[in-house]
Structure formats: C-alpha cells, structure tokens
Tab-separated table of C-alpha atoms in Angstrom:
chain	number	residue	atom	x	y	z
A	1	UNK	CA	137.577	-42.585	-92.851
A	2	UNK	CA	134.966	-40.979	-94.998
A	3	UNK	CA	131.467	-40.208	-93.850
A	4	UNK	CA	128.613	-42.325	-95.217
A	5	UNK	CA	127.416	-40.970	-98.507
A	6	UNK	CA	123.852	-40.474	-99.692
A	7	UNK	CA	123.748	-43.912	-101.340
A	8	UNK	CA	124.719	-45.648	-98.073
A	9	UNK	CA	122.045	-43.712	-96.208
A	10	UNK	CA	119.319	-44.553	-98.702
A	11	UNK	CA	120.255	-48.222	-98.652
A	12	UNK	CA	120.088	-48.301	-94.877
A	13	UNK	CA	116.823	-46.425	-94.955
A	14	UNK	CA	115.292	-48.953	-97.338
A	15	UNK	CA	116.404	-51.839	-95.115
A	16	UNK	CA	115.082	-50.180	-91.961
A	17	UNK	CA	111.735	-49.365	-93.577
A	18	UNK	CA	111.307	-52.914	-94.859
A	19	UNK	CA	111.770	-54.271	-91.330
A	20	UNK	CA	109.503	-51.590	-89.918
A	21	UNK	CA	106.779	-52.390	-92.441
A	22	UNK	CA	106.344	-55.863	-90.978
A	23	UNK	CA	105.243	-54.269	-87.739
A	24	UNK	CA	102.490	-52.131	-89.248
A	25	UNK	CA	99.048	-53.628	-88.634
A	26	UNK	CA	97.420	-53.420	-92.045
A	27	UNK	CA	95.391	-56.037	-93.966
A	28	UNK	CA	97.339	-58.902	-95.507
A	29	UNK	CA	97.222	-59.839	-99.175
A	30	UNK	CA	98.851	-63.010	-100.535
A	31	UNK	CA	100.892	-63.363	-97.363
A	32	UNK	CA	102.337	-59.832	-97.499
A	33	UNK	CA	101.061	-56.758	-95.753
A	34	UNK	CA	100.331	-53.613	-97.714
A	35	UNK	CA	103.282	-51.925	-96.001
A	36	UNK	CA	105.634	-54.725	-97.010
A	37	UNK	CA	104.460	-54.452	-100.620
A	38	UNK	CA	105.115	-50.705	-100.646
A	39	UNK	CA	108.468	-51.063	-98.955
A	40	UNK	CA	109.471	-53.990	-101.133
A	41	UNK	CA	108.820	-51.753	-104.128
A	42	UNK	CA	111.174	-49.154	-102.604
A	43	UNK	CA	113.886	-51.786	-102.358
A	44	UNK	CA	113.188	-53.059	-105.884
A	45	UNK	CA	113.464	-49.603	-107.388
A	46	UNK	CA	116.559	-48.764	-105.392
A	47	UNK	CA	118.494	-51.891	-106.254
A	48	UNK	CA	120.354	-54.230	-103.868
A	49	UNK	CA	121.037	-53.166	-100.295
A	50	UNK	CA	124.804	-53.008	-99.665
A	51	UNK	CA	126.270	-54.006	-96.286
A	52	UNK	CA	128.794	-51.498	-94.902
A	53	UNK	CA	132.014	-53.012	-93.626
A	54	UNK	CA	133.334	-50.573	-91.031
A	55	UNK	CA	131.628	-50.670	-87.554
A	56	UNK	CA	132.043	-46.920	-87.102
A	57	UNK	CA	130.286	-46.162	-90.366
A	58	UNK	CA	127.551	-48.658	-89.462
A	59	UNK	CA	126.676	-46.885	-86.209
A	60	UNK	CA	126.745	-43.410	-87.738
A	61	UNK	CA	124.632	-44.565	-90.686
A	62	UNK	CA	122.157	-46.287	-88.353
A	63	UNK	CA	121.636	-43.082	-86.362
A	64	UNK	CA	121.204	-41.117	-89.592
A	65	UNK	CA	118.625	-43.606	-90.883
A	66	UNK	CA	116.704	-43.837	-87.617
A	67	UNK	CA	116.197	-40.100	-87.486
A	68	UNK	CA	114.657	-40.216	-90.933
A	69	UNK	CA	112.918	-43.583	-90.584
A	70	UNK	CA	110.666	-42.265	-87.827
A	71	UNK	CA	109.522	-39.403	-90.048
A	72	UNK	CA	109.040	-41.609	-93.072
A	73	UNK	CA	107.259	-44.311	-91.052
A	74	UNK	CA	104.855	-41.705	-89.694
A	75	UNK	CA	104.265	-40.395	-93.198
A	76	UNK	CA	103.696	-43.914	-94.548
A	77	UNK	CA	101.288	-44.768	-91.708
A	78	UNK	CA	99.365	-41.557	-92.349
A	79	UNK	CA	99.187	-42.377	-96.050
A	80	UNK	CA	97.770	-45.831	-95.336
A	81	UNK	CA	95.147	-44.384	-92.989
A	82	UNK	CA	94.128	-41.827	-95.630
A	83	UNK	CA	93.833	-44.564	-98.249
A	84	UNK	CA	91.649	-46.718	-95.997
A	85	UNK	CA	89.352	-43.845	-95.056
A	86	UNK	CA	89.022	-42.330	-98.530
A	87	UNK	CA	85.518	-43.139	-99.898
A	88	UNK	CA	86.676	-44.167	-103.414
A	89	UNK	CA	89.124	-46.662	-101.925
A	90	UNK	CA	86.525	-47.983	-99.491
A	91	UNK	CA	84.067	-48.324	-102.367
A	92	UNK	CA	86.617	-50.413	-104.249
A	93	UNK	CA	87.153	-52.639	-101.207
A	94	UNK	CA	83.425	-53.050	-100.591
A	95	UNK	CA	81.868	-55.627	-102.877
A	96	UNK	CA	78.348	-56.935	-103.359
A	97	UNK	CA	76.518	-59.607	-105.342
A	98	UNK	CA	73.099	-61.226	-105.549
A	99	UNK	CA	72.669	-64.891	-104.638
A	100	UNK	CA	69.204	-66.382	-105.019
A	101	UNK	CA	67.425	-63.154	-104.155
A	102	UNK	CA	69.775	-62.331	-101.264
A	103	UNK	CA	72.032	-59.323	-101.605
A	104	UNK	CA	75.428	-59.971	-100.007
A	105	UNK	CA	77.487	-56.879	-99.206
A	106	UNK	CA	81.109	-57.358	-98.189
A	107	UNK	CA	82.554	-54.412	-96.280
A	108	UNK	CA	85.552	-55.187	-94.011
A	109	UNK	CA	85.221	-51.717	-92.450
A	110	UNK	CA	81.462	-51.937	-91.867
A	111	UNK	CA	79.725	-51.954	-88.479
A	112	UNK	CA	79.984	-55.014	-86.270
A	113	UNK	CA	76.936	-57.275	-86.223
A	114	UNK	CA	76.644	-57.276	-82.457
A	115	UNK	CA	77.325	-59.859	-79.808
A	116	UNK	CA	78.362	-63.228	-81.315
A	117	UNK	CA	76.200	-66.118	-80.215
A	118	UNK	CA	72.993	-64.094	-80.049
A	119	UNK	CA	69.940	-66.412	-79.957
A	120	UNK	CA	68.284	-67.236	-83.265
A	121	UNK	CA	64.705	-65.908	-83.350
A	122	UNK	CA	62.019	-68.562	-83.480
A	123	UNK	CA	58.891	-68.752	-85.611
A	124	UNK	CA	56.617	-65.859	-84.707
A	125	UNK	CA	52.837	-66.380	-84.947
A	126	UNK	CA	53.097	-70.070	-85.930
A	127	UNK	CA	50.468	-71.636	-88.172
A	128	UNK	CA	49.695	-75.183	-89.287
A	129	UNK	CA	51.998	-76.430	-92.098
A	130	UNK	CA	49.066	-76.867	-94.496
A	131	UNK	CA	47.913	-73.298	-93.861
A	132	UNK	CA	51.457	-71.989	-94.358
A	133	UNK	CA	51.533	-73.668	-97.772
A	134	UNK	CA	48.223	-72.081	-98.754
A	135	UNK	CA	49.267	-68.632	-97.565
A	136	UNK	CA	52.669	-68.720	-99.263
A	137	UNK	CA	51.597	-70.459	-102.461
A	138	UNK	CA	54.309	-73.126	-102.366
A	139	UNK	CA	55.152	-76.255	-100.385
A	140	UNK	CA	58.115	-75.802	-98.052
A	141	UNK	CA	61.085	-78.128	-98.369
A	142	UNK	CA	61.848	-80.043	-95.152
A	143	UNK	CA	65.280	-81.430	-94.162
A	144	UNK	CA	64.873	-85.108	-93.310
A	145	UNK	CA	67.898	-84.761	-91.044
A	146	UNK	CA	65.867	-82.528	-88.699
A	147	UNK	CA	62.471	-84.201	-89.066
A	148	UNK	CA	59.122	-82.462	-88.743
A	149	UNK	CA	59.475	-78.819	-87.638
A	150	UNK	CA	58.347	-77.758	-84.186
A	151	UNK	CA	56.768	-74.592	-85.615
A	152	UNK	CA	56.030	-72.971	-88.988
A	153	UNK	CA	55.352	-69.309	-89.747
A	154	UNK	CA	54.701	-67.124	-92.794
A	155	UNK	CA	56.124	-63.632	-93.425
A	156	UNK	CA	54.566	-61.376	-96.063
A	157	UNK	CA	56.981	-59.904	-98.585
A	158	UNK	CA	56.413	-57.168	-101.190
A	159	UNK	CA	54.662	-57.926	-104.489
A	160	UNK	CA	52.230	-60.352	-102.837
A	161	UNK	CA	54.985	-62.873	-102.105
A	162	UNK	CA	55.636	-64.736	-98.862
A	163	UNK	CA	58.420	-66.447	-96.956
A	164	UNK	CA	57.927	-69.665	-94.999
A	165	UNK	CA	60.045	-70.240	-91.880
A	166	UNK	CA	60.507	-73.650	-90.253
A	167	UNK	CA	61.863	-73.899	-86.702
A	168	UNK	CA	63.337	-76.723	-84.624
A	169	UNK	CA	64.890	-76.993	-81.172
A	170	UNK	CA	68.253	-78.751	-81.112
A	171	UNK	CA	70.513	-78.954	-78.030
A	172	UNK	CA	68.562	-76.137	-76.412
A	173	UNK	CA	68.981	-73.793	-79.402
A	174	UNK	CA	66.709	-72.740	-82.245
A	175	UNK	CA	67.470	-73.945	-85.761
A	176	UNK	CA	65.712	-71.805	-88.362
A	177	UNK	CA	65.139	-72.408	-92.076
A	178	UNK	CA	63.757	-69.542	-94.189
A	179	UNK	CA	62.404	-70.337	-97.659
A	180	UNK	CA	61.235	-67.975	-100.414
A	181	UNK	CA	61.104	-67.799	-104.207
A	182	UNK	CA	64.580	-67.336	-105.713
A	183	UNK	CA	63.210	-65.098	-108.473
A	184	UNK	CA	62.391	-62.357	-105.982
A	185	UNK	CA	64.269	-59.093	-106.044
A	186	UNK	CA	66.732	-58.979	-103.129
A	187	UNK	CA	64.521	-58.275	-100.112
A	188	UNK	CA	67.132	-59.971	-97.953
A	189	UNK	CA	70.465	-58.190	-97.480
A	190	UNK	CA	73.497	-59.503	-95.615
A	191	UNK	CA	76.309	-57.119	-94.682
A	192	UNK	CA	79.443	-59.070	-93.794
A	193	UNK	CA	82.960	-58.197	-92.655
A	194	UNK	CA	84.325	-61.590	-93.731
A	195	UNK	CA	83.818	-63.067	-97.194
A	196	UNK	CA	81.512	-66.115	-97.215
A	197	UNK	CA	82.845	-69.523	-98.233
A	198	UNK	CA	81.540	-71.242	-101.354
A	199	UNK	CA	80.424	-74.817	-100.668
A	200	UNK	CA	78.752	-77.608	-102.604
A	201	UNK	CA	75.362	-78.834	-101.388
A	202	UNK	CA	73.600	-82.028	-102.539
A	203	UNK	CA	70.414	-81.191	-104.430
A	204	UNK	CA	68.537	-84.390	-103.552
A	205	UNK	CA	68.648	-85.608	-107.172
A	206	UNK	CA	72.191	-86.944	-107.293
A	207	UNK	CA	73.713	-83.578	-108.198
A	208	UNK	CA	75.121	-80.570	-106.389
A	209	UNK	CA	74.362	-76.865	-106.175
A	210	UNK	CA	76.402	-73.927	-104.934
A	211	UNK	CA	76.025	-72.786	-101.355
A	212	UNK	CA	77.379	-69.902	-99.307
A	213	UNK	CA	78.592	-70.439	-95.733
A	214	UNK	CA	78.709	-67.369	-93.488
A	215	UNK	CA	80.903	-68.395	-90.564
A	216	UNK	CA	80.952	-65.044	-88.753
A	217	UNK	CA	78.187	-62.958	-87.209
A	218	UNK	CA	76.787	-60.449	-89.702
A	219	UNK	CA	73.949	-57.985	-90.181
A	220	UNK	CA	70.747	-59.318	-91.727
A	221	UNK	CA	68.179	-56.936	-93.211
A	222	UNK	CA	64.738	-57.975	-94.439
A	223	UNK	CA	62.101	-55.940	-96.257
A	224	UNK	CA	58.563	-56.930	-95.298
A	225	UNK	CA	54.965	-55.745	-95.632
A	226	UNK	CA	53.016	-54.709	-92.553
A	227	UNK	CA	50.085	-56.800	-91.351
A	228	UNK	CA	47.606	-54.411	-92.980
A	229	UNK	CA	49.367	-54.914	-96.332
A	230	UNK	CA	49.713	-51.184	-96.876
A	231	UNK	CA	53.221	-50.252	-95.786
A	232	UNK	CA	56.806	-51.412	-96.168
A	233	UNK	CA	58.904	-52.050	-93.114
A	234	UNK	CA	62.515	-53.140	-92.748
A	235	UNK	CA	63.909	-55.181	-89.906
A	236	UNK	CA	67.571	-55.574	-89.018
A	237	UNK	CA	69.212	-57.994	-86.626
A	238	UNK	CA	72.523	-59.775	-86.062
A	239	UNK	CA	72.673	-63.242	-87.605
A	240	UNK	CA	74.989	-66.054	-86.637
A	241	UNK	CA	76.558	-68.766	-88.821
A	242	UNK	CA	74.319	-69.303	-91.850
A	243	UNK	CA	74.175	-71.554	-94.899
A	244	UNK	CA	72.514	-70.190	-98.044
A	245	UNK	CA	71.595	-72.269	-101.099
A	246	UNK	CA	68.912	-72.669	-103.812
A	247	UNK	CA	66.804	-75.823	-103.873
A	248	UNK	CA	65.161	-77.220	-107.010
A	249	UNK	CA	66.271	-74.096	-108.861
A	250	UNK	CA	63.330	-72.091	-107.534
A	251	UNK	CA	63.440	-71.733	-103.738
A	252	UNK	CA	66.193	-69.993	-101.773
A	253	UNK	CA	66.862	-71.633	-98.423
A	254	UNK	CA	68.611	-69.970	-95.519
A	255	UNK	CA	69.659	-72.195	-92.596
A	256	UNK	CA	70.645	-70.472	-89.338
A	257	UNK	CA	71.442	-71.884	-85.909
A	258	UNK	CA	73.968	-74.571	-86.894
A	259	UNK	CA	77.573	-73.672	-86.058
A	260	UNK	CA	79.335	-76.422	-88.024
A	261	UNK	CA	79.523	-76.057	-91.834
A	262	UNK	CA	79.732	-79.843	-92.230
A	263	UNK	CA	76.550	-80.290	-90.188
A	264	UNK	CA	74.805	-77.490	-92.100
A	265	UNK	CA	75.692	-79.100	-95.454
A	266	UNK	CA	74.449	-82.455	-94.161
A	267	UNK	CA	71.107	-80.911	-93.185
A	268	UNK	CA	70.835	-79.060	-96.498
A	269	UNK	CA	71.577	-82.242	-98.463
A	270	UNK	CA	68.640	-84.009	-96.787
A	271	UNK	CA	66.114	-81.327	-97.769
A	272	UNK	CA	63.219	-82.576	-99.901
C-alpha cells in the first residue's frame, strides 16, 4: 500500500483547516466568519476534497495533517490578529458620518462606554420655559406623550448658540430630550461599538423623517462654552439607549432614557 501523496495531504489539510476555521472567534460577515472565508478560498483554489478509501491511509494522513494544521492555524490566527491591530485596517473598519449636527463614529474596537444602565443626567440649573426660549433663541418642541417637562435647562454652545434640555421623571428614571439647531457644526459626538438602527419617525405633519436608534451604551462627547463665555470645554459621559432625529427640518432632537425603540418612536412622533 502506497503512502499518501502530497495531493492527499493537501486535501486533508484544507478540510481540517475549514473545520478549524469555524472555531476561531472573529467577526462574522454575511453569516460566515473571516476565517471561514479565507479557508473556503483555500478549498476553492485547491479544487474538490477527495475522500481516501483505505482506513490505514486515513489515519496516517490525519496525523500528517494535524501536525501541520496546528502550525498553519497558529499562523492564520496571528495573521488575523495583525490585520485587526494594523492602523490602516482599523481605519477602514472605523466609519463616521454627520447626522443633524451630531457626529457618529463607529469603531467596533473602541473603548467601552462604561457600566450599562448608568443614570441619565437631569437638567442642571433649571430655568423657566419662557426664559429658556429667550436664552436659546428658539421655542423647544415638546412631546405630547410626555406632557409638560418637570425641568428645563439651557447649555451654551460655541458661536453664540444654545441647546435646550427638557427633563421628565418616568418610572423612577430620568427621560431627557436635548434640542439644538441642526445647522450647527457637530459639537455632539457619539462613539459607538454597534451600528445604530435607521428608523422612521412621524414628523407631526403626516409625513416621516429618518431617525437613528442607538440600542447600546456608547460614549457621548459635547463641546460647550464656559459660564464666562471665554473658553471651550468638552464633557464626556456614557449614554444609554438614545433616539436621534430632526424635527421641522431645523432642530435636532436627542431622546435618552427610554429603553424601548417603539416607545421612543411613539414619543418622538408626538413632538410638536
């Protein structure tokens, strides 16, 4: 009985690597892992995998393949790690876009946002609604679903702009709605590890507008002006589930503190 030839060994090696690839923990794409795609390409380029008939040849070929499969699996794993950690590849994976004056940065390898379920901050230094309108230069939109806010505050932004924040208490938690002019440069920045979901939100006039639903905790950064109006400052905090949309084509609204996307869309649709 002849010893297994090189072609038998390569065929076995391809089959072993394909099975091994399913065990590598790498990101999925279209239902296949990166390892499976690479290994599937090996099989495709090498042609069909023959099945040896003799049990003795099968065992000897299996031992031959296993000795080499460990080396090749280690090499493949190292290659995947290098690809993930290489800055040009990470830059290609990271994506960003501007939505209504909010910069959204998607980076699956970015830092975690912190403990999920962190409390939503309330309205600091609340003022009367009429005064908030005068300070900000626009009338805030109020969701009829939530009723009159428990508190209203104003945050100064660069270029003599302002943001109005409305706060409610619902089931012992704070619900927060930030509103600012959509034409602003992105003073808000969201860094997320999961892509947001595009939703449709009623605009209050019988139509719909696009909305973004952030289901996972993420990092929220905001550029502000100090109380003396002289210096920039940037704050950063973890943010929970958030709905983002643009109302009346001019005001960006950011709803935080509602965990259900259906409930968030319902609240957004009642905003007037």
